[in-house]
XYZ file of C-alpha atoms in Angstrom:
748
model
C -3.667 150.321 -12.369
C -0.919 152.934 -12.182
C 1.204 153.969 -15.130
C 4.494 151.957 -15.372
C 7.497 153.798 -13.985
C 10.578 153.907 -16.200
C 13.657 152.778 -14.222
C 17.185 153.523 -15.463
C 19.944 150.921 -15.240
C 22.613 152.560 -13.145
C 25.649 150.350 -12.352
C 27.590 150.799 -9.122
C 31.208 151.908 -9.302
C 32.367 148.461 -8.118
C 31.581 147.262 -11.673
C 35.045 148.603 -12.549
C 36.572 146.114 -10.118
C 34.628 143.285 -11.703
C 35.623 144.307 -15.243
C 39.263 144.925 -14.441
C 40.729 143.505 -11.274
C 38.509 140.428 -10.901
C 37.895 139.541 -14.558
C 41.529 139.629 -15.688
C 43.445 136.596 -14.381
C 46.825 138.178 -13.635
C 49.096 141.150 -14.228
C 50.733 139.565 -17.290
C 47.406 139.221 -19.118
C 46.506 142.773 -18.079
C 49.698 144.107 -19.655
C 49.189 142.005 -22.783
C 45.734 143.554 -23.204
C 47.259 147.029 -23.138
C 49.988 145.944 -25.558
C 47.283 144.668 -27.927
C 45.717 148.152 -27.769
C 49.050 149.506 -29.049
C 48.930 147.023 -31.924
C 45.376 148.139 -32.781
C 46.610 151.755 -32.770
C 49.012 150.948 -35.657
C 52.119 151.135 -33.479
C 55.381 149.644 -34.750
C 56.456 148.967 -31.196
C 55.311 149.043 -27.607
C 57.530 149.279 -24.539
C 56.794 148.150 -20.989
C 58.933 149.939 -18.404
C 59.285 149.094 -14.711
C 60.673 152.265 -13.124
C 61.745 153.314 -9.638
C 61.645 149.828 -8.128
C 63.838 148.882 -5.211
C 66.075 145.830 -4.756
C 64.395 142.555 -5.799
C 61.656 144.649 -7.451
C 60.391 145.915 -4.124
C 57.820 148.707 -4.444
C 58.727 152.259 -3.459
C 56.436 155.287 -3.274
C 57.654 156.267 -6.735
C 57.332 152.839 -8.402
C 55.409 152.852 -11.665
C 54.685 150.623 -14.629
C 54.634 152.313 -18.022
C 53.234 151.144 -21.367
C 54.131 153.396 -24.270
C 53.936 153.111 -28.042
C 54.395 155.043 -31.276
C 50.817 154.492 -32.424
C 48.345 156.980 -33.830
C 47.485 158.468 -30.441
C 44.032 159.670 -29.383
C 42.281 162.880 -30.258
C 40.223 164.745 -27.698
C 37.081 163.507 -29.422
C 38.214 159.854 -29.188
C 39.089 160.274 -25.510
C 35.647 161.708 -24.726
C 33.499 159.455 -26.896
C 35.447 156.189 -26.890
C 37.927 155.873 -24.038
C 35.570 157.325 -21.439
C 32.647 155.233 -22.685
C 33.324 151.517 -22.101
C 31.835 148.819 -24.355
C 31.769 151.254 -27.276
C 29.329 149.877 -29.909
C 31.737 150.358 -32.817
C 34.182 148.034 -31.088
C 31.935 145.117 -31.920
C 32.757 144.326 -35.516
C 30.066 143.531 -38.025
C 30.196 139.820 -38.894
C 29.909 140.683 -42.568
C 33.061 142.841 -42.673
C 36.410 143.282 -40.997
C 37.215 146.313 -38.865
C 40.707 147.516 -39.731
C 43.111 150.050 -38.303
C 43.273 153.410 -40.127
C 46.789 153.292 -41.622
C 48.268 149.790 -41.581
C 44.892 148.124 -42.156
C 45.505 145.617 -39.379
C 42.549 143.553 -38.219
C 41.425 145.188 -34.970
C 41.803 142.729 -32.087
C 39.660 144.510 -29.494
C 35.928 143.790 -29.669
C 34.279 144.752 -26.437
C 35.990 148.031 -25.620
C 36.667 147.069 -22.007
C 40.284 145.940 -22.322
C 41.291 149.380 -21.025
C 40.124 148.352 -17.565
C 43.136 146.019 -17.423
C 44.925 148.969 -15.864
C 42.887 148.451 -12.673
C 44.568 145.049 -12.271
C 47.900 146.860 -12.090
C 47.314 149.908 -9.933
C 44.924 152.566 -8.626
C 46.370 155.680 -10.234
C 46.451 155.927 -14.019
C 47.894 158.708 -16.100
C 47.478 158.624 -19.875
C 49.506 160.931 -22.087
C 48.628 160.799 -25.767
C 49.386 162.837 -28.848
C 47.641 162.117 -32.135
C 49.335 162.612 -35.456
C 49.200 166.159 -36.870
C 48.365 167.599 -33.444
C 50.303 170.479 -31.938
C 49.391 169.452 -28.409
C 49.204 166.304 -26.317
C 46.425 165.291 -23.935
C 46.668 164.039 -20.376
C 43.919 161.932 -18.786
C 44.252 161.165 -15.066
C 42.325 158.659 -12.951
C 43.042 158.636 -9.233
C 41.214 155.867 -7.415
C 43.590 155.712 -4.463
C 40.969 157.273 -2.134
C 38.546 154.389 -2.806
C 38.651 150.935 -1.275
C 39.059 147.835 -3.467
C 35.296 147.456 -3.962
C 34.548 151.171 -4.545
C 32.194 151.166 -1.559
C 34.224 153.584 0.594
C 35.778 156.962 -0.115
C 38.505 158.161 2.279
C 37.391 155.378 4.629
C 33.787 156.533 4.676
C 31.070 154.178 3.387
C 29.331 155.692 0.429
C 26.892 154.567 -2.224
C 29.020 155.085 -5.352
C 27.652 154.738 -8.849
C 29.726 154.487 -11.980
C 28.803 157.982 -13.093
C 30.189 159.364 -9.791
C 33.709 158.570 -10.998
C 35.494 161.202 -13.030
C 38.765 161.683 -14.862
C 40.651 164.911 -15.460
C 41.466 165.821 -19.064
C 44.188 168.381 -19.773
C 45.505 169.726 -23.075
C 49.081 170.963 -23.040
C 52.122 171.655 -25.167
C 54.089 168.433 -25.895
C 56.367 167.334 -23.049
C 56.514 163.560 -23.596
C 55.914 163.185 -27.322
C 58.742 165.257 -28.615
C 61.556 164.125 -30.873
C 63.752 161.807 -28.802
C 65.925 158.702 -28.959
C 64.837 155.493 -27.254
C 66.078 151.920 -27.072
C 63.948 149.055 -28.340
C 65.396 145.554 -28.069
C 68.968 146.749 -28.249
C 68.495 149.288 -31.064
C 68.461 153.058 -30.753
C 65.546 154.516 -32.727
C 64.007 157.928 -33.094
C 60.599 157.978 -31.461
C 57.970 159.888 -33.464
C 56.115 162.848 -32.021
C 52.896 160.882 -31.557
C 51.661 157.863 -29.645
C 50.302 156.951 -26.217
C 51.961 156.499 -22.821
C 50.119 154.969 -19.842
C 51.694 155.448 -16.402
C 50.360 153.311 -13.542
C 51.236 154.034 -9.920
C 49.940 152.993 -6.498
C 50.651 149.484 -7.746
C 48.812 146.323 -6.778
C 50.062 142.756 -6.641
C 53.758 141.921 -6.607
C 56.260 141.836 -9.427
C 59.105 139.292 -9.383
C 61.927 138.368 -11.748
C 60.023 135.238 -12.772
C 56.869 137.233 -13.558
C 58.882 139.566 -15.759
C 60.621 136.627 -17.482
C 57.184 135.126 -18.165
C 56.011 138.484 -19.505
C 59.000 138.544 -21.872
C 58.040 135.085 -23.140
C 54.429 136.236 -23.562
C 55.506 139.178 -25.697
C 57.658 136.859 -27.809
C 54.595 134.714 -28.538
C 52.177 137.613 -29.094
C 52.722 137.070 -32.814
C 53.371 133.597 -34.128
C 56.775 132.244 -33.179
C 56.587 130.152 -36.331
C 56.109 133.130 -38.627
C 59.589 134.195 -37.487
C 61.056 130.802 -38.326
C 60.239 130.666 -42.019
C 60.089 133.564 -44.469
C 56.975 134.141 -46.488
C 54.496 133.583 -43.650
C 52.994 136.780 -42.261
C 56.073 138.766 -43.232
C 54.003 141.730 -44.401
C 55.418 145.061 -43.208
C 52.106 146.165 -41.685
C 52.115 143.083 -39.437
C 55.510 143.748 -37.912
C 55.216 144.703 -34.277
C 57.721 144.308 -31.484
C 57.634 144.697 -27.730
C 60.460 145.797 -25.513
C 60.741 145.211 -21.752
C 62.840 147.549 -19.595
C 63.384 146.942 -15.874
C 65.054 149.769 -13.945
C 66.705 151.078 -17.153
C 67.956 147.587 -18.116
C 66.524 145.990 -21.269
C 65.493 142.334 -21.211
C 66.663 140.936 -24.542
C 66.728 137.258 -25.399
C 64.081 136.904 -28.081
C 66.359 136.080 -31.010
C 68.242 133.435 -29.059
C 65.005 131.537 -28.330
C 63.841 131.806 -31.940
C 67.194 130.640 -33.324
C 67.310 127.601 -31.047
C 63.743 126.646 -31.890
C 64.423 127.130 -35.602
C 67.411 124.820 -35.404
C 65.493 122.085 -33.580
C 62.544 122.203 -35.994
C 64.800 122.046 -39.034
C 67.040 119.239 -37.758
C 65.108 117.253 -35.145
C 61.372 117.335 -35.951
C 60.402 113.894 -37.255
C 57.196 115.255 -38.811
C 56.846 118.759 -40.237
C 53.198 119.452 -41.058
C 53.149 122.882 -42.683
C 50.922 125.152 -44.751
C 47.902 123.234 -43.441
C 44.351 124.272 -44.338
C 41.041 122.958 -43.089
C 38.490 123.775 -45.769
C 35.068 123.821 -44.116
C 33.345 124.172 -47.510
C 35.085 121.296 -49.300
C 35.375 119.347 -46.025
C 39.027 118.410 -46.409
C 42.454 118.880 -44.853
C 45.261 120.049 -47.179
C 48.844 120.226 -45.935
C 52.501 119.497 -46.557
C 54.001 116.659 -44.526
C 57.789 116.653 -44.672
C 57.415 118.745 -47.867
C 55.060 116.246 -49.569
C 51.569 117.480 -50.517
C 48.648 115.602 -49.009
C 44.855 115.977 -48.992
C 42.545 114.063 -46.651
C 38.755 114.254 -47.070
C 37.070 114.913 -43.720
C 34.749 111.940 -44.250
C 37.753 109.584 -44.231
C 38.386 110.558 -40.613
C 34.784 110.306 -39.393
C 35.466 106.824 -38.024
C 37.864 108.415 -35.536
C 36.380 108.529 -32.046
C 36.870 112.288 -31.618
C 35.183 112.946 -34.939
C 32.227 110.562 -34.919
C 31.223 111.496 -31.361
C 30.810 115.083 -32.519
C 29.838 114.811 -36.180
C 28.740 111.201 -36.773
C 30.183 108.549 -39.075
C 30.372 108.868 -42.855
C 27.466 106.452 -43.363
C 25.158 108.173 -40.865
C 22.149 109.960 -42.333
C 22.244 112.573 -39.582
C 25.987 113.281 -39.787
C 26.915 116.914 -39.110
C 29.185 119.385 -40.835
C 31.510 121.456 -38.593
C 30.421 125.046 -38.004
C 33.807 126.506 -37.085
C 34.844 127.815 -40.518
C 38.144 127.532 -42.403
C 41.457 127.721 -40.572
C 45.178 127.201 -41.099
C 47.605 125.105 -39.076
C 51.202 123.940 -38.708
C 52.463 121.198 -36.394
C 55.970 119.957 -35.612
C 56.377 116.546 -33.990
C 59.420 115.419 -32.020
C 60.330 111.934 -30.816
C 61.373 111.995 -27.169
C 62.238 108.283 -26.957
C 65.789 107.310 -26.120
C 66.079 104.767 -28.966
C 65.763 107.400 -31.671
C 68.629 107.506 -34.162
C 71.202 110.280 -33.917
C 69.446 112.398 -36.551
C 66.429 113.023 -34.323
C 68.099 112.590 -30.966
C 67.305 115.316 -28.434
C 69.519 116.378 -25.552
C 68.073 117.493 -22.234
C 68.706 121.114 -23.270
C 66.829 120.523 -26.528
C 63.840 119.113 -24.646
C 63.855 122.093 -22.289
C 63.777 124.403 -25.334
C 60.747 122.599 -26.776
C 58.726 122.156 -23.580
C 57.666 125.806 -23.065
C 55.932 125.662 -26.445
C 52.644 123.956 -27.196
C 49.975 124.394 -29.869
C 49.160 128.099 -30.004
C 46.016 129.757 -31.297
C 46.317 132.984 -33.286
C 43.609 135.229 -34.654
C 44.697 137.422 -37.565
C 48.290 137.015 -36.450
C 47.769 137.857 -32.751
C 47.724 135.229 -30.030
C 44.568 134.140 -28.205
C 45.470 133.566 -24.545
C 46.062 131.293 -22.691
C 46.098 128.662 -25.453
C 49.648 127.375 -25.862
C 50.812 127.940 -22.280
C 52.564 124.810 -20.927
C 49.987 124.445 -18.140
C 46.994 124.929 -20.465
C 45.511 121.780 -22.046
C 43.019 123.608 -24.263
C 42.616 120.674 -26.672
C 42.135 118.144 -23.869
C 45.085 116.033 -25.072
C 46.414 115.203 -21.604
C 42.907 114.357 -20.397
C 42.318 111.997 -23.341
C 45.687 110.295 -22.873
C 44.970 109.802 -19.184
C 41.334 108.722 -19.323
C 40.942 107.024 -22.719
C 44.303 105.792 -24.020
C 47.894 107.004 -23.807
C 48.184 106.084 -27.479
C 45.227 108.215 -28.567
C 47.410 111.286 -29.123
C 51.015 112.334 -29.058
C 51.906 114.025 -25.772
C 51.750 117.806 -25.458
C 55.504 117.785 -24.781
C 56.349 116.493 -28.252
C 54.009 118.533 -30.475
C 54.383 122.250 -31.051
C 52.669 124.378 -33.628
C 49.927 126.879 -34.237
C 46.379 127.167 -35.480
C 45.395 130.382 -37.279
C 41.849 131.725 -37.391
C 40.476 135.060 -38.581
C 37.724 137.455 -37.567
C 36.226 137.251 -41.058
C 36.515 133.479 -41.572
C 35.575 132.425 -38.035
C 33.046 134.996 -36.774
C 31.600 132.613 -34.163
C 34.980 131.911 -32.517
C 35.146 134.867 -30.099
C 37.301 135.681 -27.069
C 35.836 135.509 -23.606
C 35.607 138.842 -21.840
C 38.096 137.453 -19.297
C 40.592 136.816 -22.122
C 40.703 133.168 -21.012
C 40.102 131.428 -24.330
C 37.100 131.236 -26.637
C 33.449 131.717 -25.779
C 31.736 128.333 -25.506
C 28.492 129.341 -27.200
C 26.606 127.402 -29.849
C 28.493 124.678 -31.740
C 31.371 126.625 -33.317
C 33.951 126.370 -30.510
C 33.325 122.697 -29.696
C 33.337 121.862 -33.422
C 36.628 123.709 -33.810
C 38.276 121.761 -30.990
C 36.907 118.441 -32.292
C 38.238 119.074 -35.817
C 41.746 119.829 -34.498
C 41.681 116.764 -32.224
C 40.547 114.609 -35.136
C 43.536 115.734 -37.189
C 46.016 115.270 -34.322
C 44.590 111.803 -33.708
C 45.237 111.008 -37.387
C 48.832 112.242 -37.023
C 49.378 109.878 -34.084
C 47.758 106.836 -35.683
C 49.139 107.097 -39.193
C 52.230 109.181 -40.068
C 53.818 108.952 -36.614
C 53.099 105.216 -36.301
C 54.599 104.635 -39.748
C 57.669 106.614 -38.727
C 58.069 104.515 -35.547
C 57.748 101.293 -37.545
C 60.560 102.451 -39.812
C 62.692 103.295 -36.763
C 62.071 99.845 -35.295
C 62.916 98.077 -38.547
C 66.129 100.060 -38.854
C 67.030 99.229 -35.280
C 66.579 95.519 -35.876
C 68.414 95.707 -39.189
C 71.285 97.538 -37.556
C 71.479 94.901 -34.853
C 71.739 92.193 -37.540
C 74.299 94.121 -39.561
C 76.469 94.734 -36.530
C 76.324 91.051 -35.623
C 75.699 91.781 -31.962
C 74.338 88.317 -31.182
C 77.363 86.646 -32.796
C 79.639 88.836 -30.703
C 77.700 87.918 -27.551
C 78.144 84.209 -28.312
C 81.850 84.780 -28.909
C 82.227 86.609 -25.597
C 80.284 83.867 -23.797
C 82.457 81.075 -25.243
C 85.608 82.970 -24.361
C 84.390 83.330 -20.804
C 83.356 79.655 -20.502
C 86.660 78.415 -21.922
C 88.445 80.229 -19.115
C 86.321 78.364 -16.565
C 87.282 74.921 -17.979
C 83.601 73.964 -17.961
C 83.524 71.634 -20.990
C 79.841 70.830 -20.644
C 78.832 74.500 -20.564
C 81.073 75.212 -23.563
C 79.413 72.385 -25.531
C 75.922 73.667 -24.697
C 76.881 77.198 -25.709
C 78.287 75.983 -29.048
C 75.104 74.013 -29.726
C 73.006 77.114 -28.976
C 75.217 79.146 -31.333
C 74.814 76.594 -34.151
C 71.037 76.462 -33.606
C 70.883 80.285 -33.687
C 72.814 80.472 -36.965
C 70.571 77.827 -38.555
C 67.407 79.607 -37.433
C 68.806 82.920 -38.608
C 69.366 81.491 -42.115
C 65.780 80.222 -42.219
C 64.407 83.558 -41.034
C 66.509 85.511 -43.541
C 65.150 83.313 -46.331
C 61.608 83.911 -45.087
C 62.183 87.672 -45.020
C 63.527 87.573 -48.586
C 60.531 85.574 -49.815
C 58.090 87.848 -47.958
C 59.762 90.949 -49.406
C 59.467 89.481 -52.908
C 55.762 88.815 -52.341
C 55.257 92.285 -50.896
C 56.882 93.820 -53.975
C 54.555 91.796 -56.208
C 51.554 92.902 -54.134
C 52.527 96.573 -54.367
C 53.044 96.275 -58.132
C 49.664 94.576 -58.586
C 47.902 97.151 -56.411
C 49.435 100.026 -58.391
C 48.692 98.360 -61.731
C 45.098 97.583 -60.733
C 44.517 101.234 -59.928
C 45.685 102.256 -63.414
C 43.716 99.438 -65.028
C 40.537 100.540 -63.249
C 41.004 104.098 -64.526
C 41.472 102.906 -68.104
C 38.596 100.444 -67.715
C 36.281 103.280 -66.718
C 37.316 105.301 -69.767
C 36.910 102.283 -72.040
C 33.367 101.723 -70.749
C 32.555 105.388 -71.356
C 33.775 105.109 -74.973
C 31.855 101.854 -75.528
C 28.687 103.512 -74.193
C 29.140 106.436 -76.593
C 29.572 104.039 -79.529
C 26.593 101.922 -78.402
C 24.366 104.989 -78.201
C 25.449 105.983 -81.703
C 24.856 102.460 -83.021
C 21.245 102.584 -81.838
C 20.519 105.028 -84.677
C 19.669 103.056 -87.826
C 21.284 105.592 -90.166
C 24.598 105.467 -88.348
C 27.389 103.508 -90.154
C 28.092 101.377 -87.058
C 24.455 100.389 -86.503
C 25.127 96.877 -87.789
C 27.720 96.389 -84.999
C 25.284 97.185 -82.185
C 25.094 93.572 -80.932
C 28.886 93.229 -81.046
C 29.322 96.404 -79.009
C 26.867 95.102 -76.428
C 28.906 91.894 -76.108
C 32.166 93.820 -75.696
C 30.462 96.040 -73.133
C 29.374 92.971 -71.166
C 32.894 91.511 -71.210
C 34.441 94.771 -70.020
C 31.863 95.046 -67.231
C 32.735 91.504 -66.151
C 36.457 92.383 -66.018
C 35.750 95.598 -64.117
C 33.699 93.753 -61.476
C 36.389 91.111 -61.022
C 39.017 93.856 -60.635
C 36.875 95.504 -57.970
C 36.719 92.212 -56.111
C 40.505 91.807 -56.288
C 41.066 95.384 -55.116
C 39.428 94.579 -51.788
C 42.531 92.495 -50.971
C 44.817 95.481 -50.893
C 45.880 97.149 -47.683
C 44.347 100.457 -48.728
C 40.938 98.756 -48.821
C 41.179 96.966 -45.468
C 38.931 99.106 -43.397
C 37.311 98.533 -40.035
C 35.548 95.274 -39.185
C 31.871 94.934 -39.989
C 29.252 92.196 -40.012
C 29.443 90.396 -43.393
C 27.344 87.626 -44.894
C 30.023 85.029 -45.680
C 28.033 83.685 -48.659
C 28.316 87.027 -50.497
C 32.140 87.014 -50.462
C 32.233 83.264 -51.178
C 30.121 83.778 -54.317
C 32.496 86.498 -55.549
C 35.558 84.250 -55.230
C 33.737 81.250 -56.717
C 32.827 83.444 -59.683
C 36.483 84.393 -60.157
C 37.475 80.683 -60.295
C 34.404 79.540 -62.269
C 36.138 79.461 -65.660
C 39.266 77.671 -64.370
C 37.204 75.071 -62.496
C 34.954 74.472 -65.508
C 38.011 73.981 -67.711
C 39.321 71.302 -65.316
C 35.908 69.669 -64.951
C 35.554 70.600 -61.262
C 32.104 71.289 -59.845
C 31.445 73.653 -56.916
C 28.565 72.825 -54.583
C 27.689 75.523 -52.012
C 25.327 74.358 -49.264
C 23.718 76.424 -46.501
C 22.322 75.141 -43.188
C 20.278 77.293 -40.822
C 20.351 81.107 -40.894
C 22.923 83.062 -42.948
C 26.498 82.632 -41.685
C 27.776 86.027 -40.404
C 31.413 86.985 -39.758
C 32.508 90.243 -38.171
C 35.682 91.034 -40.082
C 36.658 92.641 -43.404
C 36.006 91.632 -47.003
C 39.759 91.339 -47.560
C 40.187 88.647 -44.870
C 37.430 86.470 -46.353
C 38.690 87.068 -49.891
C 42.197 85.883 -48.996
C 40.827 82.865 -47.112
C 38.669 81.636 -50.012
C 41.250 82.432 -52.701
C 43.818 80.257 -50.888
C 41.339 77.387 -50.414
C 40.041 77.452 -54.005
C 43.568 77.845 -55.392
C 44.835 74.801 -53.460
C 41.873 72.660 -54.584
C 42.381 73.703 -58.208
C 46.072 72.745 -58.079
C 45.675 69.346 -56.402
C 42.585 68.191 -58.351
C 43.989 68.720 -61.865
C 45.433 65.199 -62.019
C 42.635 63.444 -60.103
C 40.956 60.695 -62.121
C 37.692 60.665 -60.169
C 34.528 60.531 -62.230
C 33.336 63.712 -60.550
C 35.824 66.295 -59.363
C 34.006 68.171 -56.636
C 34.398 70.997 -54.109
C 31.742 71.295 -51.422
C 31.456 74.389 -49.248
C 28.999 73.982 -46.385
C 27.963 77.074 -44.403
C 26.332 76.351 -41.054
C 24.722 79.473 -39.544
C 23.632 77.557 -36.426
C 27.152 76.361 -35.595
C 28.855 79.498 -36.874
C 31.300 77.615 -39.052
C 32.134 76.655 -42.611
C 33.473 73.370 -44.034
C 35.541 73.517 -47.225
C 36.207 70.088 -48.751
C 37.347 68.558 -52.038
C 37.761 64.987 -53.324
C 41.370 65.441 -54.327
C 44.375 63.500 -52.972
C 44.210 65.239 -49.571
C 47.076 66.543 -47.422
C 50.365 64.626 -47.659
C 50.556 62.612 -44.443
C 53.985 63.871 -43.414
C 52.849 67.491 -43.834
C 49.662 67.248 -41.766
C 51.250 68.560 -38.506
C 52.815 71.502 -40.383
C 50.164 72.406 -42.932
C 49.508 75.831 -41.340
C 53.206 76.658 -40.821
C 54.851 79.232 -43.031
C 56.969 78.110 -46.006
C 55.633 74.535 -45.794
C 54.304 73.322 -49.157
C 53.807 70.055 -50.981
C 53.796 71.823 -54.376
C 57.576 71.836 -54.748
C 58.836 74.758 -56.813
C 55.236 75.741 -57.610
C 54.437 76.735 -54.024
C 55.752 79.133 -51.413
C 53.964 77.605 -48.423
C 52.310 80.834 -47.330
C 48.640 80.474 -48.353
C 47.250 78.519 -45.403
C 49.676 80.238 -43.021
C 48.381 83.687 -44.046
C 44.769 82.496 -43.910
C 45.197 81.285 -40.327
C 47.052 84.456 -39.263
C 44.340 86.715 -40.669
C 41.562 84.708 -39.025
C 43.349 84.662 -35.659
C 43.562 88.460 -35.741
C 39.767 88.416 -35.899
C 39.674 85.817 -33.081
C 38.498 83.121 -35.549
C 40.188 79.833 -36.516
C 40.849 77.357 -39.330
C 41.700 73.693 -38.697
C 41.846 70.401 -40.571
C 38.572 68.506 -40.223
C 38.881 65.740 -37.635
C 35.353 64.381 -37.116
C 33.480 62.178 -39.547
C 30.697 64.765 -39.587
C 33.042 67.420 -40.996
C 34.965 65.157 -43.396
C 32.286 65.379 -46.056
C 34.686 64.459 -48.913
C 37.756 62.276 -49.050
C 40.346 64.907 -49.998
C 41.509 68.051 -48.204
C 38.914 69.175 -45.675
C 39.061 72.353 -43.574
C 36.778 73.752 -40.873
C 36.639 77.543 -40.485
C 35.026 78.733 -37.243
C 33.538 82.237 -37.086
C 32.786 81.897 -33.371
C 35.286 83.967 -31.316
C 37.624 81.615 -29.490
C 37.120 83.311 -26.122
C 33.298 83.193 -26.285
C 31.257 80.581 -24.502
């Protein structure tokens, strides 16, 4: 067996084409890569100049694109050891520390050291002039690839096997000619350019420049740093972060940055219906913290695990194998607009306003510098449009109405890395997919909760305004006026009858609204009070436990009260448990539907009424037939159902003279229903057809007529039903008798 031969890896010269021309999507991204190099070099500004172009940006033999800055410049040693050696190892930052620029301590954006090959997307001849600080001379590096074909397989038309190390650049040291003291224009201001920096001149241009491409480049430079950091002071306003880009086309500056920022600022301040600012996702505490319309809010991540976009990726809160995101902490801000025509004047948007908003989406920034192409109008990096089209249009707000930014860092998000092509993040491991899922989970929450609540308020105001303006009354008046002119007496009479009926119904509805609002106010007050009571109850139990522990010691002065403390402790525990049962009625506790054993909730409510029933001499007999009766709903629905039924029986049986006052509740797991019956006076005959209607009650001033109405409404939402018992089989007692079916009405 022969000795193994050591073979070197020797790339062909065409690798340059793959790293530059083919890997970079377009000329705009190529220029942005070079501008980012200026930022990394601690420049205050970078200028892109299009010089010696003909009419309509037609190329001439002298046409060139220039990128220059006032950065630190490159020494001869850096040129030889870094610029001429692609994929420099020290470009790849250590995950345990940040790599910062020498003077301004900016976080270095470049990682792979191959962004310099962006120049090959722009042209074949490259001339770099650079002068480092404290250097008497400047250096000129020249690459001339014009003699090679596009694939570096031919030289002067002759096929040749070219390797990367066959390509050379010329390095010259000379007295300063470019980096001398001079005046330049940058975005309308005349400034003195320092005697250091870098200038890259590209000739023998490729592609084709147009006015639109340059306009798009201007917009790209505007968004290189967060547009939103320019809207509000205090956010990334550090002097070392300030960096601006100027665009000059044939000696004419393209300046419109401030106008765009001012218009966007105005729209956000006056027309955004939701302003979600200073947002933080804390990957350690697993929570979202943010301001929403200036109000502080914190949402635990586990509260959102039931959301489709969250549980598909991380599992539900109750799952044993639920995952924790691996993306790291990040910041965010979102601004939501309402594009609907029925929006009130405060949030109304003109066509010009909408056109100002549309070019902006949700941007991604790393250490203050944009990650491309996230945020471009045509880029759906979060998959929002896909989800709205394939799952539900109501799953998210549209991309057109949400703008904002997400901020990550090299240090805090080491696994979220740019692709070599500069087309987004590397999809490797779980970090990137986790990151996207966390953002989508939050945006889904915004759509389902704060935005939905806002729309409900808008709708209520619209209806209220219609009532206040008396539009319907005016319509009737106009109709009668028109009919009177036609001399159609019959039509006039019908119209007047309709008007009278409308006014009568309106009075009834207004009374119902008033009563419902009163009840809602009571409910809110009780919910708030119960929360405070539960807090105090917990503290009281803690104090009782401390006293009880002390009383267990025979030498303690309160030892003789040990039994009394135990009794008080038992009473407080009873009250606490009953309060917990009542709390399940509140809206904040009405969670998603689940399979519930009906008997468990029934026992809780029966326990609540046990004392009152015993006082009135009423017995409760709970019977079960077949397997356990299961209902797929919420605890709150069953609680309200049984509270209304028990409460009605208690009221009507107080004056019954029967030897045995009795309530029977029969649960039939085979039939999927429940019979609730008492031996009271039963339903008043005249009220039988209306017993489930709202505001119908036989209790006089003691009743509001909403109990059975609410019970039926809640059950119907779950596709269940409640009816008066009609068959002899179900009328197990002679009083009021109800049948509750937990079989969905549309099932066989």
